[in-house]
XYZ file of C-alpha atoms in Angstrom:
632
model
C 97.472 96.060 68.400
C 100.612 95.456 66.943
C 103.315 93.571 68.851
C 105.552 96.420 69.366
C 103.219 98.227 70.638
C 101.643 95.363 72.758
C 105.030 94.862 74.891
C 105.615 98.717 75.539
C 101.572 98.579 76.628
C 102.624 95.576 79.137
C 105.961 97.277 80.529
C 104.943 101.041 80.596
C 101.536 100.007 82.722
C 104.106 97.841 84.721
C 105.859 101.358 85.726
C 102.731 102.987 86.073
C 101.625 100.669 89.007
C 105.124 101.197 91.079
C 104.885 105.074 90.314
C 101.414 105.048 92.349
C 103.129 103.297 95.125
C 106.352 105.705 94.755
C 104.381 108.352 94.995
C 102.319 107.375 98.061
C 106.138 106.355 99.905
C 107.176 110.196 98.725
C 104.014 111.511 100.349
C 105.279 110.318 103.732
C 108.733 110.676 103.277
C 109.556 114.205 100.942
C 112.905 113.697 101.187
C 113.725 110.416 100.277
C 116.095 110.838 97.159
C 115.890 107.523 95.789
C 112.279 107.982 95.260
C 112.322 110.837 93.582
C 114.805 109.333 91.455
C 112.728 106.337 90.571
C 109.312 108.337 89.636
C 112.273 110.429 87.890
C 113.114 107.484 86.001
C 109.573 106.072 85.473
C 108.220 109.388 83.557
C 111.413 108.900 81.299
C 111.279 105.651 80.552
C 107.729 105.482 79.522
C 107.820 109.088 77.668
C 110.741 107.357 75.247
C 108.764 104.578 74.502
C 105.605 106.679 73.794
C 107.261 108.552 71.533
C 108.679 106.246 69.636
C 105.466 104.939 69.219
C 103.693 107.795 68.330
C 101.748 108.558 71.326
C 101.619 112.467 71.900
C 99.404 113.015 74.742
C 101.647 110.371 76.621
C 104.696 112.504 75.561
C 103.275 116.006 77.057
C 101.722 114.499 80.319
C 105.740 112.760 81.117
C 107.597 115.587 79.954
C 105.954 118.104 81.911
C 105.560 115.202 85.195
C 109.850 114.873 84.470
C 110.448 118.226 84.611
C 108.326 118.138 87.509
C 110.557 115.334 89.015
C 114.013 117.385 87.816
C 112.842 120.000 89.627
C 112.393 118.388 93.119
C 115.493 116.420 93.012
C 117.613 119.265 92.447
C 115.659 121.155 94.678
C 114.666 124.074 92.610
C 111.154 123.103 93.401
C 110.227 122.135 97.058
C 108.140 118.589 97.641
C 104.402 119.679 98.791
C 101.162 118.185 98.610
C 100.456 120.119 95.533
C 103.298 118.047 94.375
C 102.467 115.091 94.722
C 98.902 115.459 93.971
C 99.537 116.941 90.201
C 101.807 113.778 89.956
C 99.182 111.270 90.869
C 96.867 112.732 89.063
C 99.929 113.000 85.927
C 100.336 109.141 86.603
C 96.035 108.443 86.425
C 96.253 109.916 83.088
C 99.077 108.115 81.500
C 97.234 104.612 83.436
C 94.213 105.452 81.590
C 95.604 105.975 78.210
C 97.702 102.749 78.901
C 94.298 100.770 79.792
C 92.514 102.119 76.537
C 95.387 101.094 74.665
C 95.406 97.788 76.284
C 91.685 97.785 75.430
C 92.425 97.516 72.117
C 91.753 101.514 71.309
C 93.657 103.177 68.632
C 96.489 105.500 69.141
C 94.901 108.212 67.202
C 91.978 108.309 69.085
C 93.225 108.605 72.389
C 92.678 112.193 74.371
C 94.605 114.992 74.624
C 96.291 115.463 77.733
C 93.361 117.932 80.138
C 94.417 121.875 80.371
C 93.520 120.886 84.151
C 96.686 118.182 84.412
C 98.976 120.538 82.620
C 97.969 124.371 84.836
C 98.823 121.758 88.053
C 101.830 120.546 87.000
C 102.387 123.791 86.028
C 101.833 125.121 89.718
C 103.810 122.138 91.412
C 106.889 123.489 89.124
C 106.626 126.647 90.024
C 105.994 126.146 93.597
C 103.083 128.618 93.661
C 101.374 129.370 96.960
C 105.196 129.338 98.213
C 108.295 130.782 98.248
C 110.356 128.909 95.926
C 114.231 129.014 95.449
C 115.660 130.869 93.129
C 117.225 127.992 90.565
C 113.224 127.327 89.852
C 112.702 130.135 87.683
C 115.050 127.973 84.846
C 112.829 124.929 85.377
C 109.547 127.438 84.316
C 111.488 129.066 81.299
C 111.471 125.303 80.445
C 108.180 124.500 80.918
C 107.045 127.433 78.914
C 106.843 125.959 75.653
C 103.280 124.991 74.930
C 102.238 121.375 75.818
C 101.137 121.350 71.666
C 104.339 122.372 70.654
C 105.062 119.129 72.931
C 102.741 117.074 70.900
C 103.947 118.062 67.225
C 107.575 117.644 67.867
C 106.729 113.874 68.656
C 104.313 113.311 66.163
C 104.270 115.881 63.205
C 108.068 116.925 62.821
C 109.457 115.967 59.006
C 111.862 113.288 58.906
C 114.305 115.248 57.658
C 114.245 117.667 60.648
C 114.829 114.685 62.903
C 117.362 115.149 65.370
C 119.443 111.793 66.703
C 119.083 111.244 70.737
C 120.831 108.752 72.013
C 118.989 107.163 75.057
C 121.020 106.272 78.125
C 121.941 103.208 76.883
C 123.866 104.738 74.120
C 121.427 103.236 71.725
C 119.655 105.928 69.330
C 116.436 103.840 69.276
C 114.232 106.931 67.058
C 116.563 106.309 64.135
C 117.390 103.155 64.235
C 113.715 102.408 63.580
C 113.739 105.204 60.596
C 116.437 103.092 59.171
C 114.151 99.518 59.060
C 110.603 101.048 58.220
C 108.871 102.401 55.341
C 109.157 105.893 55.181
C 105.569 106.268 55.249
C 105.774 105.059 58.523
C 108.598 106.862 59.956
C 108.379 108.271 63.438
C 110.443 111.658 64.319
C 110.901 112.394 67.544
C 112.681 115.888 68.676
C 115.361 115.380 71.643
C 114.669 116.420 75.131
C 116.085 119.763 74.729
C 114.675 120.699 72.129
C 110.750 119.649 72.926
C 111.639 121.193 76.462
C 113.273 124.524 75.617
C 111.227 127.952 74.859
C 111.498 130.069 72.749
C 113.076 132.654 74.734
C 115.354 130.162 75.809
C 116.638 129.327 71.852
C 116.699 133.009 71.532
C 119.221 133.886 74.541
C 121.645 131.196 73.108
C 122.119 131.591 68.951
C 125.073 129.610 69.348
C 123.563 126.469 70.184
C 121.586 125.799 67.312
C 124.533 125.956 64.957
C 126.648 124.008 66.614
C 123.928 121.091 66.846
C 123.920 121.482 62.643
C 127.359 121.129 62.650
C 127.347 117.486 64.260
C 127.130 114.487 61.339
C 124.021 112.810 63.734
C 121.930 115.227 62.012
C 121.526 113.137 59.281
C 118.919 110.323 59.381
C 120.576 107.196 60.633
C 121.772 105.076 57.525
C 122.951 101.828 59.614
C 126.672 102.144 58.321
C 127.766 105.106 60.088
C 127.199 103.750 63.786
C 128.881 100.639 63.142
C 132.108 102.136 61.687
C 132.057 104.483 65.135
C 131.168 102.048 67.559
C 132.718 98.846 66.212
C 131.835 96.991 69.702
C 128.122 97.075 69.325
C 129.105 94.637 66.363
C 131.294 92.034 68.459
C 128.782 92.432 71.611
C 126.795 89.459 72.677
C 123.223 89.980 72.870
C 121.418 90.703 76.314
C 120.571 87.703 77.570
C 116.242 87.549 79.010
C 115.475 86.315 82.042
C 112.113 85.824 81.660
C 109.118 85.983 78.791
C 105.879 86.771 78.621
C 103.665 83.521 78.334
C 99.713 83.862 77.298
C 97.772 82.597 80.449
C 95.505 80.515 78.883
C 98.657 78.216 77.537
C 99.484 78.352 81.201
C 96.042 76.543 82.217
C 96.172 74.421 79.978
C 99.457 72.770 80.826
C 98.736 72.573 84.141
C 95.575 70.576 83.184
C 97.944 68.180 81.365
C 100.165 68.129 84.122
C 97.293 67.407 86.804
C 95.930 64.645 84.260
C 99.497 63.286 83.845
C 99.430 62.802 87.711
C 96.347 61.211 87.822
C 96.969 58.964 84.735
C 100.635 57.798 87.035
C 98.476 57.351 89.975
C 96.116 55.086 88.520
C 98.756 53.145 86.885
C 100.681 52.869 89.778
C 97.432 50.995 91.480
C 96.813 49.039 88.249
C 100.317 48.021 89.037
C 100.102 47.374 92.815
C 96.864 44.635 92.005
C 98.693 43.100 89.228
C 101.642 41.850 91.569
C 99.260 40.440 93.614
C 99.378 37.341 91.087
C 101.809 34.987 90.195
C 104.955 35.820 87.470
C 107.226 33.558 86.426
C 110.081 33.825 83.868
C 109.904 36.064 81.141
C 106.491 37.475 82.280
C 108.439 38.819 85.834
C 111.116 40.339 84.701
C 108.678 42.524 82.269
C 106.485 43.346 85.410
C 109.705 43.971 87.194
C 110.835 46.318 84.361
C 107.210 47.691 84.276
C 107.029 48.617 87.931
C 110.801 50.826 87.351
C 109.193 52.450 84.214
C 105.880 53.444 85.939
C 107.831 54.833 88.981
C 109.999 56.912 86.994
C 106.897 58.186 85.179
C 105.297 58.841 88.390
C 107.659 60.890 90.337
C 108.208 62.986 86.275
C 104.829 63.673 86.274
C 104.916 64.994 89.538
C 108.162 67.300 89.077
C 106.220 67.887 86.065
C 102.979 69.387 88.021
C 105.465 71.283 90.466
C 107.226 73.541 88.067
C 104.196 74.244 86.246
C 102.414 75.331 89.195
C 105.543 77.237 90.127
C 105.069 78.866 86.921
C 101.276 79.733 87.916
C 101.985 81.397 91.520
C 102.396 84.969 91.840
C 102.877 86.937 95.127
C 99.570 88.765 96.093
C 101.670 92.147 96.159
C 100.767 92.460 93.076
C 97.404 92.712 93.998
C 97.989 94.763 97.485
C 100.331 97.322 95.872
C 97.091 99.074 93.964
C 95.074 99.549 97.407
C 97.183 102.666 98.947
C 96.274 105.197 96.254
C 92.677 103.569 96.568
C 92.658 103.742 100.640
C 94.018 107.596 100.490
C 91.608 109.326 97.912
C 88.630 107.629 99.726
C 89.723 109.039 103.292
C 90.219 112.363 101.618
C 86.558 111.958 100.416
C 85.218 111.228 103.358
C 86.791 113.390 105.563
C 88.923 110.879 107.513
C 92.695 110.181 108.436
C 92.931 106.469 107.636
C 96.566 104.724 107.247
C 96.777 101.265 105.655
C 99.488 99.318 106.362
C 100.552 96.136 103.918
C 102.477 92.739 105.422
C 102.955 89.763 103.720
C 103.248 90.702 100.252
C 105.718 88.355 99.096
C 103.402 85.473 100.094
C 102.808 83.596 96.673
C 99.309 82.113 95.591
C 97.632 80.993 92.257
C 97.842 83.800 89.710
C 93.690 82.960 89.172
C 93.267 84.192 93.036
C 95.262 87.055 92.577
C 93.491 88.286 89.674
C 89.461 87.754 91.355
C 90.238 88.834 94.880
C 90.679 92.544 94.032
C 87.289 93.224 93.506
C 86.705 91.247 96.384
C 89.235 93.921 98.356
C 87.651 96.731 97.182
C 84.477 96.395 98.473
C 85.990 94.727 101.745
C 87.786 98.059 101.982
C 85.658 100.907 100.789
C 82.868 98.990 103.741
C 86.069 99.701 105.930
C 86.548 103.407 105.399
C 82.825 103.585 105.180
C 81.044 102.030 107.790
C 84.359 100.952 109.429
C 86.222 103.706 110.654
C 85.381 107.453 112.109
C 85.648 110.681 111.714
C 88.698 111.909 113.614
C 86.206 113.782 115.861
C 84.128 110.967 116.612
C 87.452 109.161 117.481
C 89.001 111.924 120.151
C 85.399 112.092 121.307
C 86.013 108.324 121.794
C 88.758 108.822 123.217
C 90.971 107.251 120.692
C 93.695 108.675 118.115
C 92.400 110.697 115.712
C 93.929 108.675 112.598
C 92.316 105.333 112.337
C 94.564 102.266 110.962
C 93.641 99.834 108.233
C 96.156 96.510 107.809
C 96.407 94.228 105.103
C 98.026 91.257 105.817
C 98.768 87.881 103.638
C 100.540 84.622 104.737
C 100.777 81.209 104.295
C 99.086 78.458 106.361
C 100.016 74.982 105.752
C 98.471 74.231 102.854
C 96.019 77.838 102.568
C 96.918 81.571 101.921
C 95.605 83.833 105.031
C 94.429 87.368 103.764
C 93.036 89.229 106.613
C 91.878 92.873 106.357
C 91.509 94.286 110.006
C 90.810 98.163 111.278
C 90.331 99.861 114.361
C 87.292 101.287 113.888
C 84.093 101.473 115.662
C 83.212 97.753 115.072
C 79.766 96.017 113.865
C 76.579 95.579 116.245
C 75.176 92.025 115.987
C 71.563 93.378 117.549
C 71.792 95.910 115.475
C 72.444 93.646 111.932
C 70.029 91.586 112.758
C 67.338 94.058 113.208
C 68.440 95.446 109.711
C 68.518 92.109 107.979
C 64.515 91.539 109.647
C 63.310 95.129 108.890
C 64.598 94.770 104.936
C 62.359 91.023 105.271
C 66.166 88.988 104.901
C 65.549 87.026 107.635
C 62.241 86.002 109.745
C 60.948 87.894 112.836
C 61.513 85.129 114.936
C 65.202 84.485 113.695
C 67.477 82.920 116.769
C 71.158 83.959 115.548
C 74.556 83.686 117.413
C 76.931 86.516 116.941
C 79.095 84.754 114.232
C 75.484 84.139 112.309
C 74.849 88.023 112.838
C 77.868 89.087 111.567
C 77.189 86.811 108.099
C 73.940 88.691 107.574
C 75.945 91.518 105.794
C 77.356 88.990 102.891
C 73.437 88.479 101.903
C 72.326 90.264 99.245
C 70.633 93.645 99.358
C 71.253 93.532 102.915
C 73.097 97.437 103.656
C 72.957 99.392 107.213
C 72.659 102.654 105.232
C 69.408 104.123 104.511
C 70.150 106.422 101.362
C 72.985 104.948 99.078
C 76.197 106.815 98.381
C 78.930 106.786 96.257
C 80.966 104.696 97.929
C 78.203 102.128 99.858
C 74.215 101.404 100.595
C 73.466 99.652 97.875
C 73.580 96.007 99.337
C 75.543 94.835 96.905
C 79.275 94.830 97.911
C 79.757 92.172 100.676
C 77.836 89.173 99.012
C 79.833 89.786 95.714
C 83.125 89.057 98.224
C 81.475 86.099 99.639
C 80.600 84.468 96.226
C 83.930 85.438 94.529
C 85.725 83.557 97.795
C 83.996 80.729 97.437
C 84.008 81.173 93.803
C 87.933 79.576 94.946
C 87.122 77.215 97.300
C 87.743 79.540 99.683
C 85.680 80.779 102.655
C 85.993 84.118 104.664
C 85.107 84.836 108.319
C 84.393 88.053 110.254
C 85.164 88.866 113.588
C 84.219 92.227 115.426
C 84.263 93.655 118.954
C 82.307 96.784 119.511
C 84.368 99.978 119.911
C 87.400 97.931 119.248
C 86.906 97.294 114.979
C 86.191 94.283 112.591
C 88.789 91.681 110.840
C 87.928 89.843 107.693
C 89.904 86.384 107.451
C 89.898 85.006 103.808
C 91.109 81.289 103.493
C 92.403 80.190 100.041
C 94.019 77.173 98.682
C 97.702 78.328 97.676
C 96.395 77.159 94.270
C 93.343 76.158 92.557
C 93.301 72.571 90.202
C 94.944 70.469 92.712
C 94.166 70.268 96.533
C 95.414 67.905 99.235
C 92.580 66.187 100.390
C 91.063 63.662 102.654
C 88.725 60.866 101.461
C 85.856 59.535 103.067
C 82.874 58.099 102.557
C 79.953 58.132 104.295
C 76.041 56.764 102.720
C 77.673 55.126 99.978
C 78.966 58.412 98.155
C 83.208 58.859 97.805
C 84.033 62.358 98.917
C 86.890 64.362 99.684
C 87.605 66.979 102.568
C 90.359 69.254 102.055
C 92.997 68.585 103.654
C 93.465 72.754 105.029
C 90.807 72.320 107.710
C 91.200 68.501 108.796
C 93.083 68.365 112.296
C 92.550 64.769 113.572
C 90.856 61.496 112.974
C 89.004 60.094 116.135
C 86.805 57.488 116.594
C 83.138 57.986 117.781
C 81.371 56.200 120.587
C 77.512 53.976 120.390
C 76.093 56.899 122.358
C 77.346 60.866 122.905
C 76.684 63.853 125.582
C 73.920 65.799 124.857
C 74.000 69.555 125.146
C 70.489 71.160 124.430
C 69.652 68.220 122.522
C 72.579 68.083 120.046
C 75.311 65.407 120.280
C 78.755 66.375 122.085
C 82.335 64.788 122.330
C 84.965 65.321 124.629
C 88.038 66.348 122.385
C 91.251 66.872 124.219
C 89.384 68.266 127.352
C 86.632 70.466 125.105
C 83.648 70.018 124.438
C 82.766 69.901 120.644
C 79.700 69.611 118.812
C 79.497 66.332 116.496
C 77.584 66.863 112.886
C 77.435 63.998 110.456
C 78.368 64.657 107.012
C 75.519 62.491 105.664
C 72.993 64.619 107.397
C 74.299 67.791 106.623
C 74.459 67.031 103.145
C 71.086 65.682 102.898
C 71.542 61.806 102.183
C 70.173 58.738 103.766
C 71.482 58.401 107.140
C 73.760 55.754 108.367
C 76.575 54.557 110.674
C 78.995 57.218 111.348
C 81.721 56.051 114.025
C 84.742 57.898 112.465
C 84.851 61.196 113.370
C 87.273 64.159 111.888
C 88.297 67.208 113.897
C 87.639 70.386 111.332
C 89.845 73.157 112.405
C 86.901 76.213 112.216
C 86.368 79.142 113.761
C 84.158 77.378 115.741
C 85.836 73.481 115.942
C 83.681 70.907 115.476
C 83.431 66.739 114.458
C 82.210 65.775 111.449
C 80.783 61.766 111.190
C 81.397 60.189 108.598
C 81.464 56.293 107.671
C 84.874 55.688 106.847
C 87.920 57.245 106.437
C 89.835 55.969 103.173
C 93.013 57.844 103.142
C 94.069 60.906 101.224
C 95.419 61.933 97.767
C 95.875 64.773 95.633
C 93.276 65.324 93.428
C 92.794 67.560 90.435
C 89.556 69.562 91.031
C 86.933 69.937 88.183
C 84.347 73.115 89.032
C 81.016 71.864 89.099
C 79.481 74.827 86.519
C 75.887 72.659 84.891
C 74.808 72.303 88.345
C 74.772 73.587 91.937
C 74.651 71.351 94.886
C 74.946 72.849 98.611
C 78.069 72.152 100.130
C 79.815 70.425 96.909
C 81.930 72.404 95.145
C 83.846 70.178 92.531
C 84.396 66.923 91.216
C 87.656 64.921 91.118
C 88.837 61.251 89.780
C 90.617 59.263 92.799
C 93.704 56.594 91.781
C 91.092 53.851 91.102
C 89.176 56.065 88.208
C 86.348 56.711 90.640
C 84.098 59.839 90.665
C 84.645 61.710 93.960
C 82.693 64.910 95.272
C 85.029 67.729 96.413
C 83.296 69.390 99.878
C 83.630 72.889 99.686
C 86.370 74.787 102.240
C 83.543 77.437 102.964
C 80.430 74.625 103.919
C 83.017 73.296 106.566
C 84.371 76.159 108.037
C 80.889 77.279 108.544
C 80.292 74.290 110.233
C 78.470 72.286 107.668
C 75.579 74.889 107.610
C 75.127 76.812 104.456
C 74.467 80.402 104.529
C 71.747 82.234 106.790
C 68.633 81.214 104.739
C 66.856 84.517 103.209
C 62.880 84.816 104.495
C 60.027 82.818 102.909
């Protein structure tokens, strides 16, 4: 793919994403102007670019989807559900011709626009099924022209023929290219009004076509002639960017230089700290004095350094969130339900890597929803509750983690009932003793489903565990809660980004490790001899009882004096033992990928050079247990 055609790829599927959501706003509220306006402007932005680069089916599917849009904000055309649906389904086509494209598929093999897409927007124009105002019948003269005609006045029209259009910025972008390229490769592209028009329409009105040979922009553009009638263009500045497009990958890897140029400061800066424990006299102390400015100023660059570039990294997740509505509505209208889904918290910014593997992730977390989730609107009144269930998203930042939480107010999950599922499939043993919280994890194991023939949309058993491992996939870890009758929330905890954490190092059986820093509360120190509740150590904490683990023991190494103990902030809150706390430090986080070791979930280098083992967010919340363990 050329690099022309690579930016208009980038910007046009840009405009197809806010169309979707457009669209979806427009379906609740038909008269909002503004909206209409922007799909309006959408359709015409991306049709010009498509036909300047020679994209036909793209052409037909926005022309007719613009007249559509013409229509309905000059009211010739009323805004119904037929409406809107020929749009979305106007806007799925140009999306998928935009992926392909993006795929690396050539322009002359992409599709024809479907007979299907054009007889609805057709319909929606028209207004069939209703009444529609008089002023409509122009907007269907104009639509009468074949959607082929459509095609070859993009693609197949001589040069010659070629018709200047300016564009709204005054620009004539068709013949301004004519005037650079080879004329083998010459693109002529027929205005507006005359793709749009019918024949019967050209016929009615001799007068026009004469007139539009009279006017000197007939000719191809020669790049003399504009300049001599707009002399500003020549004087005017060019349009200052705001932004570029960087390649990701150059992204990653100057944040690993960054995070190493952090770490390479830090160690100096201790290197430092033990040489001034000796003697300097002279010569040799004003050096060290000059040494210890120099490796200051190269610490706190490095770390400005590491802040802009993960400034550059962190993206807000409603980028992710804004594809869901469109997602959340054809699956209702599949299943026969009334679901809403309502979206907070989408400026809240996290690593662009989280954004980009949490929406599979979503996707199963919300087709489970409407699923298994929600009811039918007669199961609901029968209930006694509304008949249109609610789904929210919501995303915000907590202290050092990003807090995605999908909730609905559906029926709810059954922890008897999951367990007896997760037994009868031979997940778990007969003889299983599980709390609630355990019950409700049984549904992240694999093959586990509560559906006995598998659908489209679920009963496979193998949705939820794919969320689980993709969480913790980012160091994250997610946590269900569910009341029966009442519906289910999903919590997802994620570092705000992924190379460097905030952490808190330990040690405990000889081994350096690091906690991070998004679930530690509180140090406190440990007694000789604890409260026992059925057999298992407790402390007093601030008037509460909470369990005390040791780290040691839950990791699987040699036991050994634990009298420090650390408050982890869980959904259940617990103590974890360890041997010694030895402060805390940023580190830069290296995924462990040769080898997996429960609980660990990264390495790291601390400011002396030493190897440290990164415990994983999910082990802790869970309370240092790994996952319910599948059946011998």
């Amino acid at each position: 793919m050329d690099d022309m055609l690579k930016d208009f790829v980038v910007e046009a599927m840009d405009l197809a994403v806010n169309v979707e959501e457009h669209l979806l706003r427009l379906e609740r509220d038909p008269d909002n102007k503004e909206t209409l306006n922007a799909v309006f402007r959408s359709f015409h932005t991306i049709k010009g670019g498509a036909g300047f680069m020679g994209l036909p089916a793209l052409v037909a599917a926005c022309h007719l989807t613009e007249n559509l849009f013409d229509a309905l904000r000059t009211g010739a055309a009323p805004v119904t559900p037929i409406a809107i649906e020929a749009a979305l389904q106007a806007s799925g086509f140009v999306a998928d011709q935009l992926t392909e494209l993006a795929n690396g598929a050539a322009p002359e093999s992409l599709p024809a626009m479907p007979e299907e897409l054009e007889h609805i927007l057709t319909n929606a124009i028209e207004g069939k099924g209703m009444d529609a105002p008089a002023p409509a019948a122009a907007v269907v003269a104009e639509v009468a022209a074949p959607v082929a005609q459509v095609a070859e006045a993009v693609v197949a029209a001589p040069a010659a023929a070629a018709v200047s259009t300016a564009s709204a910025d005054g620009l004539d972008w068709e013949a301004m290219y004519n005037a650079v390229v080879p004329a083998g490769s010459r693109v002529a592209a027929a205005p507006v009004s005359a793709v749009a028009a019918a024949p019967a329409t050209v016929a009615a009105a001799p007068a026009a076509p004469a007139a539009a040979a009279a006017k000197p922009a007939a000719k191809a553009w020669d790049g003399a002639e504009r300049r001599e009638e707009r002399p500003e263009v020549r004087h005017a500045a060019p349009v200052k960017e705001d932004s570029i497009r960087v390649d990701a990958v150059k992204l990653d890897a100057l944040l690993e230089v960054a995070g190493e140029s952090v770490q390479a400061a830090n160690q100096a800066a201790v290197l430092l700290e033990r040489l001034l424990q000796f003697k300097f006299e002279g010569q040799a102390a004003t050096l060290m004095a000059t040494l210890a400015e120099t490796l200051e100023r190269a610490s706190r660059y490095s770390t400005e350094l590491q802040r802009a570039t993960l400034a550059t990294r962190m993206q807000p997740v409603g980028r992710l969130f804004q594809k869901f509505p469109r997602l959340v509505r054809e699956l209702a209208k599949d299943l026969g339900k009334d679901v809403e889904l309502t979206i907070e918290g989408a400026e809240t910014e996290v690593d662009r890597v989280v954004v980009d593997s949490l929406y599979d992730p979503l996707v199963h977390m919300l087709r489970n929803s409407l699923d298994h989730g929600v009811e039918s609107p007669e199961a609901r009144l029968a209930a006694g509750k509304p008949a249109k269930s609610y789904i929210s998203l919501k995303a915000w930042q907590e202290a050092n983690s990003v807090m995605i939480v999908l909730q609905d107010d559906g029926k709810g999950m059954d922890p008897v009932f999951l367990r007896s599922k997760a037994q009868q499939k031979g997940l778990i043993s007969e003889n299983a003793q599980l709390s609630n919280d355990e019950c409700f994890q049984l549904v992240f194991l694999p093959g586990f489903s509560t559906k006995e023939v598998a659908s489209s949309v679920s009963g496979r058993g193998v949705g939820m565990d794919v969320v689980k491992t993709a969480v913790e996939k980012n160091r994250g870890a997610i946590h269900i809660e569910s009341m029966l009758g009442k519906g289910t929330k999903f919590a997802i905890r994620l570092p705000i980004e992924l190379s460097i954490v905030p952490t808190m190092l330990v040690s405990t059986s000889g081994a350096a490790l690091a906690l991070p820093m998004a679930v530690v509360q509180r140090v406190v120190e440990l007694p000789e001899t604890f409260m026992e509740v059925g057999g298992a150590p407790v402390l007093k904490d601030q008037g509460r009882p909470l369990p005390v683990r040791s780290l040691a023991g839950a990791l699987g190494y040699e036991s050994c004096s634990e009298r420090v103990g650390i408050v982890v902030a869980a959904p259940q809150p617990y103590i974890l033992a360890v041997e010694a706390v030895d402060g805390t430090a940023d580190l830069v986080i290296k995924p462990m990928t040769a080898i997996t070791v429960e609980g660990i979930t990264g390495t790291a280098r601390s400011a002396e050079g030493e190897l440290v083992l990164v415990v994983g967010l999910s082990f802790l919340m869970d309370g240092c247990r790994g996952s319910v363990r599948l059946a011998a």
